[in-house]
Amino acid sequence: MPDFLNADYWLAHRLELSYAAAAFVLFLAFLFATFPYTPAVKAALAPMGLRFESSGQGFALPFGARLDKVRIQQLVPGAPPLFESESVRVSPALFSTLLFHPGINLSAKAYSGNLKLHVHRRGEGAAVSFDADKLDLASIGLLRQFGAALGGELSGDGDITFDPLSPTGDDGAAVLHAKGLLVRIPWPTGAIGLGDVELILSLEHGVVKIGTIKASGGDLAIDGRGSIQLDPDDWQESRLALQFTLTPSPTARQRLEFLLNFLPHPPGTGPYKLGGTVSSPAFS
């Protein structure tokens, strides 16, 4: 029986080894060149209720494809895009594909930062892993529909599993860090600086559990935790159960006096509680 662990065996069969290596490289090249990238991305995002669009596709060295003018948005008519990029690199997730869970890897320079995604099918749903680095929050426009805006840089990573047949079966976890976070609201107080913000959360059985939310180094120091019971039909009806402390900096206390006067009690005298729903919050 050949001794495959012996170096002399492979030295004596260098030609066969080179043929096998060349065949494997050709197999990978054929797989990556003929992989149905656009249908794979659409199929992976469909369980999350998302529509994928791109204007064209080109080959990307050494393996994979480049998708141009990519847009991802909800299936709801008139919904703003969740993601846009001039160019996204996509390649098959070889390991998960070999395990009969077809998947893809995506990476893009977007919002002045870098974003990487791994998506593969899991049952009728999809599993997503993401890694974000220095995304410009002002470019994303998360609060635009509320007449507000964010500023600063966002980084973080996490994993989320979506189940379209049972939304309460979604689960995941994420750790997010924002640097120099600014919140601009339509009030005469101007932008509110929250400095460096850390958010640690998990998703279990339709409940977003916020283990930590901390802000330091800005106008307001925040330390909180709680949960959000997601409404599968209308996210604005999701129920809030949050508790946090809020302490303004000495320089911000006077500038934000108009806004602080709306609080149920003065800052620093006890925690605040936020209940109700997203559309009708109850503050105490």
C-alpha positions as a Markdown table, in Angstrom:
| # | Residue | x | y | z |
|---|---|---|---|---|
| 1 | Met | 0.0 | 0.0 | 0.0 |
| 2 | Pro | 1.5 | 3.4 | -1.0 |
| 3 | Asp | 2.8 | 5.5 | 1.9 |
| 4 | Phe | 1.1 | 8.8 | 1.2 |
| 5 | Leu | 2.8 | 10.4 | 4.2 |
| 6 | Asn | 6.2 | 9.7 | 2.9 |
| 7 | Ala | 7.9 | 12.7 | 1.1 |
| 8 | Asp | 9.8 | 10.2 | -1.2 |
| 9 | Tyr | 6.5 | 8.9 | -2.5 |
| 10 | Trp | 5.4 | 12.3 | -3.7 |
| 11 | Leu | 8.9 | 13.1 | -5.1 |
| 12 | Ala | 8.7 | 9.9 | -7.2 |
| 13 | His | 5.2 | 10.9 | -8.4 |
| 14 | Arg | 5.7 | 14.6 | -9.1 |
| 15 | Leu | 4.1 | 14.4 | -12.5 |
| 16 | Glu | 0.9 | 12.8 | -11.2 |
| 17 | Leu | 0.8 | 15.4 | -8.5 |
| 18 | Ser | 1.2 | 18.2 | -10.9 |
| 19 | Tyr | -1.6 | 16.8 | -13.1 |
| 20 | Ala | -3.9 | 16.5 | -10.0 |
| 21 | Ala | -3.1 | 20.1 | -8.9 |
| 22 | Ala | -3.7 | 21.4 | -12.4 |
| 23 | Ala | -7.0 | 19.5 | -12.6 |
| 24 | Phe | -8.1 | 20.9 | -9.3 |
| 25 | Val | -7.2 | 24.5 | -10.3 |
| 26 | Leu | -9.2 | 24.0 | -13.6 |
| 27 | Phe | -12.1 | 22.7 | -11.6 |
| 28 | Leu | -12.1 | 25.8 | -9.4 |
| 29 | Ala | -11.7 | 28.1 | -12.4 |
| 30 | Phe | -14.7 | 26.4 | -14.2 |
| 31 | Leu | -16.8 | 26.5 | -11.0 |
| 32 | Phe | -16.1 | 30.2 | -10.3 |
| 33 | Ala | -16.5 | 31.2 | -14.0 |
| 34 | Thr | -19.8 | 29.4 | -14.6 |
| 35 | Phe | -21.4 | 30.0 | -11.1 |
| 36 | Pro | -24.8 | 31.7 | -11.5 |
| 37 | Tyr | -23.9 | 34.7 | -9.3 |
| 38 | Thr | -27.0 | 36.9 | -9.9 |
| 39 | Pro | -29.6 | 34.1 | -9.4 |
| 40 | Ala | -27.7 | 32.9 | -6.4 |
| 41 | Val | -27.7 | 36.4 | -4.8 |
| 42 | Lys | -31.4 | 36.8 | -5.5 |
| 43 | Ala | -32.2 | 33.3 | -4.1 |
| 44 | Ala | -30.2 | 34.0 | -1.0 |
| 45 | Leu | -31.9 | 37.4 | -0.3 |
| 46 | Ala | -35.5 | 36.4 | -1.2 |
| 47 | Pro | -36.2 | 34.6 | 2.2 |
| 48 | Met | -35.4 | 38.0 | 3.9 |
| 49 | Gly | -38.0 | 39.8 | 1.8 |
| 50 | Leu | -35.3 | 41.7 | -0.2 |
| 51 | Arg | -35.0 | 42.4 | -3.9 |
| 52 | Phe | -31.6 | 42.4 | -5.6 |
| 53 | Glu | -30.8 | 44.5 | -8.7 |
| 54 | Ser | -27.6 | 45.1 | -10.6 |
| 55 | Ser | -26.8 | 46.6 | -14.0 |
| 56 | Gly | -24.2 | 44.1 | -15.2 |
| 57 | Gln | -21.6 | 41.5 | -14.4 |
| 58 | Gly | -17.9 | 41.1 | -15.2 |
| 59 | Phe | -15.1 | 38.6 | -14.3 |
| 60 | Ala | -13.1 | 39.4 | -11.2 |
| 61 | Leu | -9.5 | 38.1 | -10.8 |
| 62 | Pro | -8.5 | 35.6 | -9.5 |
| 63 | Phe | -11.9 | 34.0 | -9.0 |
| 64 | Gly | -15.4 | 35.4 | -8.8 |
| 65 | Ala | -17.4 | 38.2 | -10.5 |
| 66 | Arg | -17.9 | 41.9 | -10.2 |
| 67 | Leu | -21.5 | 43.1 | -10.1 |
| 68 | Asp | -22.0 | 46.8 | -11.1 |
| 69 | Lys | -24.5 | 49.3 | -9.6 |
| 70 | Val | -25.9 | 47.0 | -7.0 |
| 71 | Arg | -29.1 | 47.9 | -5.1 |
| 72 | Ile | -30.8 | 45.9 | -2.4 |
| 73 | Gln | -34.2 | 47.0 | -1.1 |
| 74 | Gln | -37.4 | 45.6 | 0.6 |
| 75 | Leu | -40.2 | 44.2 | -1.6 |
| 76 | Val | -42.5 | 46.9 | -0.2 |
| 77 | Pro | -43.3 | 49.4 | -3.1 |
| 78 | Gly | -41.6 | 52.7 | -2.6 |
| 79 | Ala | -39.3 | 51.5 | 0.1 |
| 80 | Pro | -35.9 | 53.2 | 0.2 |
| 81 | Pro | -32.8 | 51.1 | -0.7 |
| 82 | Leu | -31.2 | 49.3 | 2.2 |
| 83 | Phe | -27.8 | 49.0 | 0.4 |
| 84 | Glu | -26.3 | 50.6 | -2.7 |
| 85 | Ser | -22.8 | 50.3 | -4.2 |
| 86 | Glu | -21.2 | 51.0 | -7.5 |
| 87 | Ser | -19.4 | 47.6 | -7.5 |
| 88 | Val | -19.7 | 44.4 | -5.4 |
| 89 | Arg | -17.4 | 41.5 | -5.7 |
| 90 | Val | -19.1 | 38.1 | -5.3 |
| 91 | Ser | -17.8 | 34.5 | -5.3 |
| 92 | Pro | -19.2 | 31.1 | -4.3 |
| 93 | Ala | -18.8 | 30.0 | -0.7 |
| 94 | Leu | -16.9 | 26.8 | -1.6 |
| 95 | Phe | -17.1 | 25.1 | 1.8 |
| 96 | Ser | -20.8 | 25.6 | 2.4 |
| 97 | Thr | -21.6 | 24.7 | -1.3 |
| 98 | Leu | -19.7 | 21.4 | -0.9 |
| 99 | Leu | -21.9 | 20.6 | 2.1 |
| 100 | Phe | -25.0 | 21.1 | -0.1 |
| 101 | His | -25.8 | 24.5 | 1.4 |
| 102 | Pro | -25.2 | 26.8 | -1.7 |
| 103 | Gly | -23.7 | 30.0 | -0.5 |
| 104 | Ile | -22.0 | 33.2 | -1.7 |
| 105 | Asn | -19.4 | 35.6 | -0.4 |
| 106 | Leu | -19.8 | 39.3 | -1.1 |
| 107 | Ser | -17.5 | 42.3 | -0.5 |
| 108 | Ala | -17.9 | 45.9 | -1.4 |
| 109 | Lys | -16.4 | 49.3 | -0.8 |
| 110 | Ala | -19.5 | 51.2 | 0.2 |
| 111 | Tyr | -20.5 | 54.2 | 2.2 |
| 112 | Ser | -16.8 | 55.2 | 2.4 |
| 113 | Gly | -16.0 | 51.9 | 4.2 |
| 114 | Asn | -15.8 | 48.2 | 3.6 |
| 115 | Leu | -18.6 | 45.6 | 4.0 |
| 116 | Lys | -18.3 | 41.8 | 3.7 |
| 117 | Leu | -21.2 | 39.3 | 3.7 |
| 118 | His | -21.5 | 35.5 | 3.7 |
| 119 | Val | -24.9 | 34.2 | 2.8 |
| 120 | His | -26.1 | 30.6 | 2.4 |
| 121 | Arg | -29.4 | 28.8 | 2.4 |
| 122 | Arg | -30.6 | 27.1 | 5.6 |
| 123 | Gly | -33.8 | 25.1 | 5.0 |
| 124 | Glu | -36.3 | 27.5 | 3.5 |
| 125 | Gly | -34.5 | 30.5 | 4.9 |
| 126 | Ala | -31.0 | 32.0 | 4.9 |
| 127 | Ala | -28.1 | 32.5 | 7.2 |
| 128 | Val | -26.1 | 35.7 | 7.0 |
| 129 | Ser | -22.7 | 36.7 | 8.5 |
| 130 | Phe | -21.5 | 40.2 | 8.1 |
| 131 | Asp | -18.4 | 42.3 | 8.9 |
| 132 | Ala | -18.6 | 46.1 | 8.5 |
| 133 | Asp | -15.6 | 48.5 | 8.8 |
| 134 | Lys | -15.9 | 52.3 | 9.0 |
| 135 | Leu | -19.2 | 52.8 | 7.2 |
| 136 | Asp | -20.2 | 56.4 | 7.0 |
| 137 | Leu | -23.5 | 56.7 | 8.7 |
| 138 | Ala | -24.4 | 60.0 | 7.1 |
| 139 | Ser | -24.2 | 58.3 | 3.6 |
| 140 | Ile | -26.5 | 55.4 | 4.7 |
| 141 | Gly | -29.4 | 57.7 | 5.7 |
| 142 | Leu | -30.9 | 55.4 | 8.3 |
| 143 | Leu | -33.2 | 58.0 | 9.9 |
| 144 | Arg | -34.0 | 60.0 | 6.7 |
| 145 | Gln | -37.7 | 58.9 | 6.7 |
| 146 | Phe | -38.1 | 60.4 | 10.1 |
| 147 | Gly | -36.7 | 63.7 | 9.1 |
| 148 | Ala | -33.5 | 63.0 | 11.1 |
| 149 | Ala | -29.9 | 62.0 | 10.3 |
| 150 | Leu | -26.9 | 60.2 | 11.7 |
| 151 | Gly | -23.2 | 61.0 | 11.5 |
| 152 | Gly | -20.1 | 59.1 | 12.4 |
| 153 | Glu | -18.4 | 55.8 | 11.5 |
| 154 | Leu | -20.0 | 52.3 | 12.1 |
| 155 | Ser | -18.1 | 49.1 | 12.5 |
| 156 | Gly | -19.2 | 45.6 | 13.7 |
| 157 | Asp | -19.9 | 42.0 | 12.9 |
| 158 | Gly | -22.6 | 39.5 | 13.5 |
| 159 | Asp | -24.7 | 36.5 | 12.3 |
| 160 | Ile | -28.4 | 36.4 | 11.6 |
| 161 | Thr | -30.6 | 33.5 | 10.5 |
| 162 | Phe | -33.9 | 34.2 | 8.7 |
| 163 | Asp | -36.9 | 31.8 | 8.5 |
| 164 | Pro | -39.6 | 33.1 | 6.1 |
| 165 | Leu | -42.1 | 30.4 | 7.3 |
| 166 | Ser | -41.8 | 31.4 | 10.9 |
| 167 | Pro | -40.4 | 35.0 | 11.5 |
| 168 | Thr | -40.4 | 34.4 | 15.3 |
| 169 | Gly | -37.8 | 31.6 | 14.5 |
| 170 | Asp | -35.2 | 34.2 | 13.4 |
| 171 | Asp | -32.1 | 34.3 | 15.6 |
| 172 | Gly | -28.7 | 36.0 | 15.6 |
| 173 | Ala | -26.3 | 38.2 | 17.4 |
| 174 | Ala | -24.3 | 41.3 | 16.6 |
| 175 | Val | -21.7 | 43.7 | 18.1 |
| 176 | Leu | -21.7 | 47.2 | 16.7 |
| 177 | His | -19.4 | 50.1 | 17.4 |
| 178 | Ala | -20.0 | 53.7 | 16.3 |
| 179 | Lys | -17.2 | 56.3 | 16.5 |
| 180 | Gly | -18.1 | 60.0 | 16.7 |
| 181 | Leu | -21.8 | 59.3 | 16.5 |
| 182 | Leu | -24.0 | 62.3 | 15.8 |
| 183 | Val | -27.8 | 62.5 | 15.8 |
| 184 | Arg | -29.4 | 65.4 | 13.9 |
| 185 | Ile | -33.1 | 65.9 | 14.8 |
| 186 | Pro | -35.5 | 68.6 | 13.6 |
| 187 | Trp | -35.1 | 70.6 | 16.9 |
| 188 | Pro | -33.4 | 74.0 | 17.5 |
| 189 | Thr | -30.8 | 72.2 | 19.7 |
| 190 | Gly | -28.8 | 71.2 | 16.6 |
| 191 | Ala | -26.9 | 67.9 | 16.4 |
| 192 | Ile | -26.4 | 65.8 | 19.5 |
| 193 | Gly | -23.0 | 64.1 | 19.9 |
| 194 | Leu | -23.0 | 60.7 | 21.5 |
| 195 | Gly | -19.2 | 60.1 | 21.0 |
| 196 | Asp | -18.3 | 56.4 | 21.0 |
| 197 | Val | -21.2 | 54.0 | 21.2 |
| 198 | Glu | -21.2 | 50.2 | 21.8 |
| 199 | Leu | -24.2 | 48.1 | 21.1 |
| 200 | Ile | -24.4 | 44.3 | 21.9 |
| 201 | Leu | -27.6 | 42.6 | 20.9 |
| 202 | Ser | -29.1 | 39.2 | 20.1 |
| 203 | Leu | -32.2 | 38.0 | 18.4 |
| 204 | Glu | -34.2 | 35.1 | 19.8 |
| 205 | His | -37.7 | 33.9 | 18.9 |
| 206 | Gly | -38.7 | 37.3 | 17.6 |
| 207 | Val | -37.2 | 39.3 | 20.5 |
| 208 | Val | -34.3 | 41.6 | 20.1 |
| 209 | Lys | -32.4 | 41.5 | 23.4 |
| 210 | Ile | -30.1 | 44.5 | 24.0 |
| 211 | Gly | -27.5 | 43.4 | 26.4 |
| 212 | Thr | -25.5 | 46.6 | 26.3 |
| 213 | Ile | -25.9 | 50.1 | 24.8 |
| 214 | Lys | -23.3 | 52.5 | 26.0 |
| 215 | Ala | -22.3 | 56.0 | 24.8 |
| 216 | Ser | -19.4 | 58.0 | 26.1 |
| 217 | Gly | -17.3 | 61.0 | 25.2 |
| 218 | Gly | -20.2 | 63.1 | 23.8 |
| 219 | Asp | -23.0 | 65.4 | 24.8 |
| 220 | Leu | -24.9 | 62.6 | 26.5 |
| 221 | Ala | -23.5 | 59.6 | 28.4 |
| 222 | Ile | -25.9 | 56.6 | 28.0 |
| 223 | Asp | -25.9 | 53.2 | 29.7 |
| 224 | Gly | -28.9 | 51.0 | 29.0 |
| 225 | Arg | -30.3 | 47.5 | 28.2 |
| 226 | Gly | -33.7 | 46.0 | 27.4 |
| 227 | Ser | -35.6 | 44.2 | 24.7 |
| 228 | Ile | -37.8 | 44.9 | 21.6 |
| 229 | Gln | -40.6 | 42.4 | 20.8 |
| 230 | Leu | -40.7 | 42.5 | 17.0 |
| 231 | Asp | -44.0 | 42.7 | 15.2 |
| 232 | Pro | -43.8 | 40.3 | 12.1 |
| 233 | Asp | -46.4 | 42.4 | 10.2 |
| 234 | Asp | -45.4 | 46.0 | 11.0 |
| 235 | Trp | -42.1 | 46.8 | 12.5 |
| 236 | Gln | -43.5 | 50.1 | 13.8 |
| 237 | Glu | -45.8 | 48.2 | 16.1 |
| 238 | Ser | -42.9 | 46.4 | 17.7 |
| 239 | Arg | -43.1 | 46.7 | 21.5 |
| 240 | Leu | -40.3 | 48.4 | 23.5 |
| 241 | Ala | -39.0 | 47.5 | 26.9 |
| 242 | Leu | -35.9 | 49.5 | 27.4 |
| 243 | Gln | -34.2 | 51.0 | 30.5 |
| 244 | Phe | -31.3 | 53.4 | 30.5 |
| 245 | Thr | -29.5 | 56.2 | 32.4 |
| 246 | Leu | -28.7 | 59.5 | 30.7 |
| 247 | Thr | -26.1 | 62.0 | 31.9 |
| 248 | Pro | -25.4 | 65.2 | 29.9 |
| 249 | Ser | -21.9 | 66.7 | 29.9 |
| 250 | Pro | -21.4 | 70.0 | 31.7 |
| 251 | Thr | -21.0 | 71.9 | 28.3 |
| 252 | Ala | -24.1 | 70.2 | 26.8 |
| 253 | Arg | -26.4 | 70.6 | 29.8 |
| 254 | Gln | -27.2 | 74.3 | 29.0 |
| 255 | Arg | -27.2 | 73.9 | 25.2 |
| 256 | Leu | -29.7 | 70.9 | 25.5 |
| 257 | Glu | -31.8 | 72.5 | 28.2 |
| 258 | Phe | -34.8 | 72.9 | 25.9 |
| 259 | Leu | -34.7 | 69.2 | 25.1 |
| 260 | Leu | -33.9 | 68.0 | 28.6 |
| 261 | Asn | -37.0 | 69.8 | 29.9 |
| 262 | Phe | -39.2 | 67.3 | 28.1 |
| 263 | Leu | -37.8 | 64.4 | 30.1 |
| 264 | Pro | -40.0 | 62.8 | 32.8 |
| 265 | His | -37.4 | 63.7 | 35.5 |
| 266 | Pro | -34.0 | 65.4 | 35.6 |
| 267 | Pro | -31.0 | 63.5 | 34.3 |
| 268 | Gly | -29.0 | 61.6 | 37.0 |
| 269 | Thr | -31.9 | 61.2 | 39.4 |
| 270 | Gly | -32.8 | 57.7 | 38.2 |
| 271 | Pro | -33.1 | 55.5 | 35.1 |
| 272 | Tyr | -35.6 | 56.2 | 32.3 |
| 273 | Lys | -37.9 | 53.6 | 30.9 |
| 274 | Leu | -39.1 | 53.4 | 27.3 |
| 275 | Gly | -42.2 | 51.3 | 26.6 |
| 276 | Gly | -45.1 | 51.3 | 24.2 |
| 277 | Thr | -44.4 | 50.7 | 20.5 |
| 278 | Val | -42.0 | 52.2 | 18.0 |
| 279 | Ser | -44.8 | 54.3 | 16.5 |
| 280 | Ser | -46.2 | 55.3 | 19.9 |
| 281 | Pro | -43.4 | 55.1 | 22.5 |
| 282 | Ala | -44.2 | 55.6 | 26.3 |
| 283 | Phe | -41.5 | 57.4 | 28.2 |
| 284 | Ser | -41.2 | 57.4 | 31.9 |
